[in-house]
Amino acid sequence: MTNQMTITFPDDWHIHLRDHDALKTTVPHAAQSFKRAIVMPNTTPPIKNRQDAEAYYARIQKHIPEGSDFQPLMTLYLTPDTTADIIEDAKASGIVHAVKLYPAGVTTNSTAGVSSLSNLYPVFEKMAEIGLPLLIHGEASDPEIDIFDRESTFIEQELKPLHTKIPTLKIVLEHITTKDAVEFVLAANNNVGATLTPQHLLFNRNSLLSGGIKPHLYCLPILKRETHRQALIEAATSGNPKFFIGTDSAPHAQSAKESSCGCAGCYSALTAISHYAEAFEHMNALDKLEAFLGHYGADFYGLPRNTEMITLVREDWTPPESYSYLENEHLIPLGAKQVLKWKVK
């Protein structure tokens, strides 16, 4: 039995840091767990151009702990008004590494997103030309579509035509939740990859709904059937470089999660590595963990792999019940009050 692993320092290819006072908490947590992180742009207001990205980058930099070389990798928020010139200017900044597509209204702070992709094909062609990846929250936005079918519907109606039309565009289908998504990624060319969250690898919709609603497991895309979770964990542990870490860690105050209309998102910045190790061990695939956490994402983005290492040890530990957040608020981490089996030494 493996009791200790020394692996490449992980990156996170999908994280939410929010903005302003939230950064006092989220940035140190991210820097503790990851060397680099793709930072989502759905702040309020969203990050729409190079100037927005540079200002946001500067705000994040102020909260990186002394002695840390954590690197935030910035993204733009795709809107109906995004142009090829905006994309080219952002790429030239050197700090913008991707563009995020939110179908309008599908998740937190997505009202400024897009309702149709067809008008944005010139933008996607420019992104393909200059090598800027498109990150996709892959859910249909039509409220009449069953929430458990929105990912598969988006893939059929929007994603497959886009990939067929512009096969040179690098695409990351983020936080995938279905067997349909796994099959799409496997069938697509090598310009298509996918991120997987710890919650989608470890939990299914029974975990969310059986015996009472668990608000801290509520995220979007929503947890699916066990057959879909099995497809995800098999993809993650397969050693296929198309699948890599993306925690989708999202800070929502306890009062906002535990309310009559609780918001979507799991906060895993400080526990995700332990969760991934547990998921991989369940599949007897700990030998595949290092590449999933530290190699495949960097390779997909064309960035050098990290050279620093971390050590994971088999040691029971329980995350804090909460972290202080904003003014008189708390963040409940994924795995709160649970005994986790792997710990970063």
Short mmCIF file of C-alpha atoms in Angstrom, two decimals:
data_model
loop_
_atom_site.label_atom_id
_atom_site.label_comp_id
_atom_site.label_asym_id
_atom_site.label_seq_id
_atom_site.Cartn_x
_atom_site.Cartn_y
_atom_site.Cartn_z
CA MET A 1 0.00 0.00 0.00
CA THR A 2 1.27 3.43 -0.95
CA ASN A 3 1.52 5.73 2.08
CA GLN A 4 3.42 8.66 0.58
CA MET A 5 3.67 10.25 -2.86
CA THR A 6 5.94 13.04 -4.07
CA ILE A 7 4.42 14.61 -7.16
CA THR A 8 4.67 17.69 -9.35
CA PHE A 9 3.20 20.76 -7.67
CA PRO A 10 -0.39 20.90 -9.00
CA ASP A 11 -2.06 23.64 -11.01
CA ASP A 12 -5.77 24.43 -11.05
CA TRP A 13 -7.19 25.00 -14.51
CA HIS A 14 -10.51 26.41 -13.26
CA ILE A 15 -10.89 28.49 -10.10
CA HIS A 16 -13.06 31.37 -8.88
CA LEU A 17 -11.35 33.97 -6.71
CA ARG A 18 -14.11 36.62 -6.91
CA ASP A 19 -12.87 40.16 -6.32
CA HIS A 20 -11.97 42.91 -3.86
CA ASP A 21 -12.36 41.82 -0.21
CA ALA A 22 -12.96 38.19 -1.19
CA LEU A 23 -9.38 38.06 -2.49
CA LYS A 24 -8.05 38.34 1.07
CA THR A 25 -9.28 34.78 1.63
CA THR A 26 -9.34 33.13 -1.77
CA VAL A 27 -5.91 34.09 -3.07
CA PRO A 28 -3.88 32.78 -0.11
CA HIS A 29 -5.91 29.56 -0.19
CA ALA A 30 -5.29 29.07 -3.90
CA ALA A 31 -1.59 29.88 -3.51
CA GLN A 32 -1.27 27.27 -0.75
CA SER A 33 -2.59 24.48 -2.97
CA PHE A 34 -1.57 25.41 -6.50
CA LYS A 35 1.34 26.85 -8.42
CA ARG A 36 -0.85 28.35 -11.17
CA ALA A 37 -4.58 28.79 -11.64
CA ILE A 38 -6.86 29.76 -14.51
CA VAL A 39 -8.96 32.52 -12.92
CA MET A 40 -12.58 32.78 -13.96
CA PRO A 41 -13.77 36.20 -15.22
CA ASN A 42 -17.39 36.17 -13.97
CA THR A 43 -16.75 38.85 -11.40
CA THR A 44 -19.07 41.82 -10.86
CA PRO A 45 -18.59 43.53 -13.28
CA PRO A 46 -17.08 40.85 -15.55
CA ILE A 47 -13.58 40.91 -17.05
CA LYS A 48 -14.31 41.81 -20.67
CA ASN A 49 -11.05 43.16 -22.13
CA ARG A 50 -7.32 43.58 -21.64
CA GLN A 51 -7.70 46.59 -19.36
CA ASP A 52 -10.13 44.74 -17.09
CA ALA A 53 -7.80 41.73 -16.95
CA GLU A 54 -4.74 43.80 -16.11
CA ALA A 55 -6.57 45.63 -13.31
CA TYR A 56 -7.94 42.36 -11.89
CA TYR A 57 -4.48 40.78 -12.11
CA ALA A 58 -3.05 43.66 -10.09
CA ARG A 59 -5.72 43.26 -7.41
CA ILE A 60 -4.97 39.55 -7.12
CA GLN A 61 -1.22 40.18 -6.91
CA LYS A 62 -1.70 42.28 -3.78
CA HIS A 63 -2.96 39.24 -1.87
CA ILE A 64 -0.41 36.62 -2.92
CA PRO A 65 1.43 35.66 0.28
CA GLU A 66 5.00 36.82 0.67
CA GLY A 67 7.41 34.22 -0.60
CA SER A 68 4.82 32.53 -2.83
CA ASP A 69 5.30 32.42 -6.59
CA PHE A 70 1.65 31.62 -7.27
CA GLN A 71 0.71 32.73 -10.78
CA PRO A 72 -2.85 33.74 -11.69
CA LEU A 73 -3.63 33.05 -15.35
CA MET A 74 -6.25 35.51 -16.50
CA THR A 75 -9.27 34.98 -18.75
CA LEU A 76 -11.79 37.16 -20.58
CA TYR A 77 -15.56 36.89 -20.30
CA LEU A 78 -17.11 36.33 -23.74
CA THR A 79 -20.07 38.63 -24.43
CA PRO A 80 -22.11 39.37 -27.58
CA ASP A 81 -19.94 42.48 -27.95
CA THR A 82 -16.58 40.68 -27.90
CA THR A 83 -14.63 41.32 -31.10
CA ALA A 84 -11.59 39.80 -32.76
CA ASP A 85 -9.66 42.98 -31.96
CA ILE A 86 -10.45 42.64 -28.24
CA ILE A 87 -9.20 39.05 -28.38
CA GLU A 88 -5.98 39.95 -30.16
CA ASP A 89 -5.28 42.80 -27.74
CA ALA A 90 -5.86 40.53 -24.74
CA LYS A 91 -3.52 37.87 -26.09
CA ALA A 92 -0.82 40.49 -26.55
CA SER A 93 -0.99 41.36 -22.85
CA GLY A 94 0.85 38.16 -21.96
CA ILE A 95 -1.39 37.55 -18.93
CA VAL A 96 -4.62 36.47 -20.66
CA HIS A 97 -4.54 32.73 -21.36
CA ALA A 98 -8.12 31.92 -22.39
CA VAL A 99 -11.63 33.20 -23.03
CA LYS A 100 -14.63 31.91 -21.06
CA LEU A 101 -18.00 31.19 -22.65
CA TYR A 102 -21.03 31.29 -20.37
CA PRO A 103 -24.41 30.70 -22.00
CA ALA A 104 -26.50 33.56 -20.62
CA GLY A 105 -28.14 32.75 -17.31
CA VAL A 106 -26.77 29.25 -16.74
CA THR A 107 -24.79 29.92 -13.56
CA THR A 108 -23.46 32.52 -11.11
CA ASN A 109 -22.86 35.94 -12.72
CA SER A 110 -23.62 34.70 -16.23
CA THR A 111 -26.27 37.22 -17.26
CA ALA A 112 -23.77 39.02 -19.51
CA GLY A 113 -23.04 35.78 -21.38
CA VAL A 114 -24.08 34.75 -24.86
CA SER A 115 -27.39 33.39 -26.12
CA SER A 116 -26.13 32.23 -29.52
CA LEU A 117 -22.69 31.20 -30.73
CA SER A 118 -23.26 31.76 -34.45
CA ASN A 119 -22.59 35.51 -34.38
CA LEU A 120 -19.28 34.94 -32.59
CA TYR A 121 -17.66 32.63 -35.10
CA PRO A 122 -15.30 35.40 -36.33
CA VAL A 123 -14.10 35.72 -32.73
CA PHE A 124 -13.55 31.97 -32.46
CA GLU A 125 -11.64 31.98 -35.75
CA LYS A 126 -9.33 34.69 -34.41
CA MET A 127 -8.82 32.67 -31.20
CA ALA A 128 -7.90 29.61 -33.25
CA GLU A 129 -5.49 31.69 -35.32
CA ILE A 130 -3.61 33.09 -32.31
CA GLY A 131 -3.86 30.00 -30.10
CA LEU A 132 -6.14 31.31 -27.34
CA PRO A 133 -8.30 28.53 -25.87
CA LEU A 134 -12.07 28.77 -25.43
CA LEU A 135 -13.29 27.56 -22.04
CA ILE A 136 -16.91 26.49 -22.05
CA HIS A 137 -19.54 26.12 -19.37
CA GLY A 138 -21.38 23.57 -21.46
CA GLU A 139 -25.04 23.81 -20.57
CA ALA A 140 -28.07 24.84 -22.60
CA SER A 141 -29.64 27.99 -21.20
CA ASP A 142 -33.26 27.26 -22.14
CA PRO A 143 -35.10 26.92 -18.78
CA GLU A 144 -37.56 24.48 -20.36
CA ILE A 145 -34.80 21.89 -20.78
CA ASP A 146 -34.51 19.50 -17.84
CA ILE A 147 -31.56 20.54 -15.67
CA PHE A 148 -30.10 17.03 -15.86
CA ASP A 149 -30.12 17.17 -19.68
CA ARG A 150 -28.64 20.62 -20.24
CA GLU A 151 -25.05 19.50 -20.71
CA SER A 152 -25.85 16.82 -23.29
CA THR A 153 -28.21 19.21 -25.10
CA PHE A 154 -25.53 21.91 -25.33
CA ILE A 155 -23.02 19.42 -26.71
CA GLU A 156 -25.39 18.35 -29.48
CA GLN A 157 -26.80 21.76 -30.38
CA GLU A 158 -23.79 24.06 -29.98
CA LEU A 159 -20.50 22.34 -29.27
CA LYS A 160 -20.39 19.70 -31.96
CA PRO A 161 -21.20 22.22 -34.74
CA LEU A 162 -18.56 24.63 -33.39
CA HIS A 163 -15.85 21.98 -33.29
CA THR A 164 -16.78 20.78 -36.77
CA LYS A 165 -16.72 24.31 -38.16
CA ILE A 166 -13.44 25.39 -36.48
CA PRO A 167 -11.50 22.22 -35.61
CA THR A 168 -8.30 24.20 -34.96
CA LEU A 169 -9.89 26.07 -32.02
CA LYS A 170 -8.60 24.81 -28.69
CA ILE A 171 -11.57 24.06 -26.44
CA VAL A 172 -11.80 23.06 -22.79
CA LEU A 173 -15.20 21.68 -21.86
CA GLU A 174 -15.16 22.58 -18.20
CA HIS A 175 -16.39 20.68 -15.14
CA ILE A 176 -17.88 17.89 -17.24
CA THR A 177 -20.63 15.88 -15.56
CA THR A 178 -21.94 13.31 -18.05
CA LYS A 179 -20.97 10.26 -20.03
CA ASP A 180 -22.04 12.30 -23.08
CA ALA A 181 -19.31 14.84 -22.37
CA VAL A 182 -16.66 12.15 -21.92
CA GLU A 183 -17.65 10.58 -25.24
CA PHE A 184 -17.55 13.94 -27.03
CA VAL A 185 -14.06 14.71 -25.74
CA LEU A 186 -12.77 11.27 -26.65
CA ALA A 187 -14.20 11.53 -30.17
CA ALA A 188 -12.90 15.05 -30.80
CA ASN A 189 -9.41 15.89 -32.03
CA ASN A 190 -6.53 16.78 -29.73
CA ASN A 191 -7.57 20.44 -29.59
CA VAL A 192 -10.37 19.46 -27.18
CA GLY A 193 -9.84 18.75 -23.49
CA ALA A 194 -11.93 18.69 -20.34
CA THR A 195 -11.60 19.55 -16.66
CA LEU A 196 -13.08 17.50 -13.84
CA THR A 197 -13.94 18.69 -10.35
CA PRO A 198 -13.49 16.72 -7.12
CA GLN A 199 -17.21 16.82 -6.36
CA HIS A 200 -18.20 15.35 -9.70
CA LEU A 201 -15.67 12.52 -9.28
CA LEU A 202 -16.75 11.63 -5.74
CA PHE A 203 -20.48 12.35 -5.54
CA ASN A 204 -23.67 11.73 -7.49
CA ARG A 205 -27.13 13.24 -7.30
CA ASN A 206 -28.10 10.89 -4.47
CA SER A 207 -25.34 12.51 -2.43
CA LEU A 208 -27.00 15.87 -3.04
CA LEU A 209 -30.65 14.95 -2.57
CA SER A 210 -31.03 11.72 -0.59
CA GLY A 211 -31.94 12.22 3.08
CA GLY A 212 -32.33 15.97 2.66
CA ILE A 213 -30.77 18.58 0.40
CA LYS A 214 -27.03 19.13 0.96
CA PRO A 215 -26.55 22.78 -0.07
CA HIS A 216 -22.76 22.60 0.00
CA LEU A 217 -22.84 19.90 -2.69
CA TYR A 218 -25.07 22.02 -4.94
CA CYS A 219 -23.11 23.18 -7.96
CA LEU A 220 -23.68 23.78 -11.65
CA PRO A 221 -23.63 21.71 -13.72
CA ILE A 222 -25.55 19.74 -11.13
CA LEU A 223 -24.40 16.32 -9.91
CA LYS A 224 -25.74 13.55 -12.13
CA ARG A 225 -26.60 9.81 -11.94
CA GLU A 226 -24.06 7.27 -10.70
CA THR A 227 -23.59 5.96 -14.27
CA HIS A 228 -22.31 9.40 -15.27
CA ARG A 229 -20.02 9.66 -12.24
CA GLN A 230 -18.53 6.30 -13.17
CA ALA A 231 -17.80 7.57 -16.68
CA LEU A 232 -16.09 10.66 -15.25
CA ILE A 233 -13.88 8.79 -12.80
CA GLU A 234 -12.88 6.31 -15.47
CA ALA A 235 -11.89 9.18 -17.79
CA ALA A 236 -9.97 11.01 -15.07
CA THR A 237 -7.97 7.94 -14.07
CA SER A 238 -7.43 6.60 -17.59
CA GLY A 239 -4.17 8.42 -18.19
CA ASN A 240 -5.67 10.17 -21.20
CA PRO A 241 -4.09 13.67 -21.36
CA LYS A 242 -7.37 15.21 -22.55
CA PHE A 243 -8.69 15.08 -18.97
CA PHE A 244 -7.15 17.20 -16.22
CA ILE A 245 -7.79 19.03 -12.97
CA GLY A 246 -10.16 21.99 -12.73
CA THR A 247 -11.61 22.35 -9.24
CA ASP A 248 -14.23 25.00 -10.04
CA SER A 249 -13.67 26.08 -6.42
CA ALA A 250 -16.14 28.90 -5.82
CA PRO A 251 -16.47 30.96 -2.64
CA HIS A 252 -20.04 31.47 -1.51
CA ALA A 253 -20.77 32.66 2.00
CA GLN A 254 -22.54 30.17 4.25
CA SER A 255 -25.59 32.42 4.45
CA ALA A 256 -25.88 32.44 0.65
CA LYS A 257 -25.56 28.66 0.39
CA GLU A 258 -27.91 27.82 3.25
CA SER A 259 -30.85 29.94 2.16
CA SER A 260 -34.27 29.61 0.54
CA CYS A 261 -32.54 29.95 -2.84
CA GLY A 262 -29.04 28.65 -2.22
CA CYS A 263 -26.35 29.53 -4.75
CA ALA A 264 -24.35 27.02 -6.77
CA GLY A 265 -20.73 26.18 -6.11
CA CYS A 266 -18.40 24.15 -3.91
CA TYR A 267 -15.38 25.66 -2.15
CA SER A 268 -12.50 23.22 -2.46
CA ALA A 269 -9.36 25.33 -2.79
CA LEU A 270 -7.76 23.84 0.34
CA THR A 271 -9.18 20.31 0.18
CA ALA A 272 -9.28 19.45 -3.53
CA ILE A 273 -5.91 17.68 -3.68
CA SER A 274 -6.99 15.35 -0.86
CA HIS A 275 -10.30 14.67 -2.62
CA TYR A 276 -8.63 13.88 -5.93
CA ALA A 277 -6.22 11.48 -4.20
CA GLU A 278 -9.16 9.70 -2.60
CA ALA A 279 -10.99 9.43 -5.92
CA PHE A 280 -7.93 8.03 -7.70
CA GLU A 281 -7.21 5.57 -4.89
CA HIS A 282 -10.77 4.22 -5.18
CA MET A 283 -9.89 3.32 -8.77
CA ASN A 284 -6.45 1.88 -7.87
CA ALA A 285 -4.99 4.65 -10.01
CA LEU A 286 -2.72 6.65 -7.70
CA ASP A 287 0.03 6.19 -10.28
CA LYS A 288 -2.05 8.38 -12.64
CA LEU A 289 -2.64 11.21 -10.13
CA GLU A 290 0.52 13.24 -10.75
CA ALA A 291 -0.07 13.64 -14.47
CA PHE A 292 -3.75 14.57 -13.95
CA LEU A 293 -2.85 17.23 -11.37
CA GLY A 294 0.44 18.54 -12.68
CA HIS A 295 1.16 17.60 -16.30
CA TYR A 296 -1.79 17.38 -18.66
CA GLY A 297 -3.25 20.86 -18.10
CA ALA A 298 0.08 22.58 -18.59
CA ASP A 299 0.68 20.57 -21.75
CA PHE A 300 -2.75 21.49 -23.14
CA TYR A 301 -2.16 25.21 -22.53
CA GLY A 302 1.36 25.03 -23.96
CA LEU A 303 2.98 26.03 -20.67
CA PRO A 304 6.01 24.43 -18.99
CA ARG A 305 5.31 21.85 -16.33
CA ASN A 306 6.10 22.91 -12.78
CA THR A 307 9.46 21.79 -11.45
CA GLU A 308 8.67 22.08 -7.73
CA MET A 309 7.20 19.09 -5.93
CA ILE A 310 4.78 18.39 -3.08
CA THR A 311 4.40 15.33 -0.90
CA LEU A 312 1.10 13.68 -0.09
CA VAL A 313 0.94 11.37 2.92
CA ARG A 314 -1.71 8.91 4.00
CA GLU A 315 -2.90 10.67 7.13
CA ASP A 316 -6.40 11.18 8.48
CA TRP A 317 -7.34 14.82 8.90
CA THR A 318 -10.52 16.82 9.17
CA PRO A 319 -10.85 20.19 7.43
CA PRO A 320 -12.05 23.12 9.54
CA GLU A 321 -15.81 23.51 9.78
CA SER A 322 -15.47 26.91 8.13
CA TYR A 323 -13.12 29.72 7.16
CA SER A 324 -13.64 33.39 7.93
CA TYR A 325 -14.86 35.24 4.86
CA LEU A 326 -15.71 38.85 4.12
CA GLU A 327 -17.31 40.72 7.02
CA ASN A 328 -18.85 38.40 9.62
CA GLU A 329 -19.35 35.60 7.08
CA HIS A 330 -17.99 32.06 6.70
CA LEU A 331 -16.99 29.69 3.90
CA ILE A 332 -17.82 26.01 4.31
CA PRO A 333 -15.20 23.87 2.53
CA LEU A 334 -15.95 20.75 0.55
CA GLY A 335 -15.27 17.96 3.02
CA ALA A 336 -16.04 19.98 6.16
CA LYS A 337 -16.39 17.73 9.24
CA GLN A 338 -15.35 14.69 7.18
CA VAL A 339 -12.24 12.61 7.70
CA LEU A 340 -10.01 12.84 4.63
CA LYS A 341 -7.42 10.16 4.02
CA TRP A 342 -4.68 12.06 2.20
CA LYS A 343 -2.92 15.23 3.32
CA VAL A 344 -0.39 17.55 1.73
CA LYS A 345 2.70 17.30 3.94
#
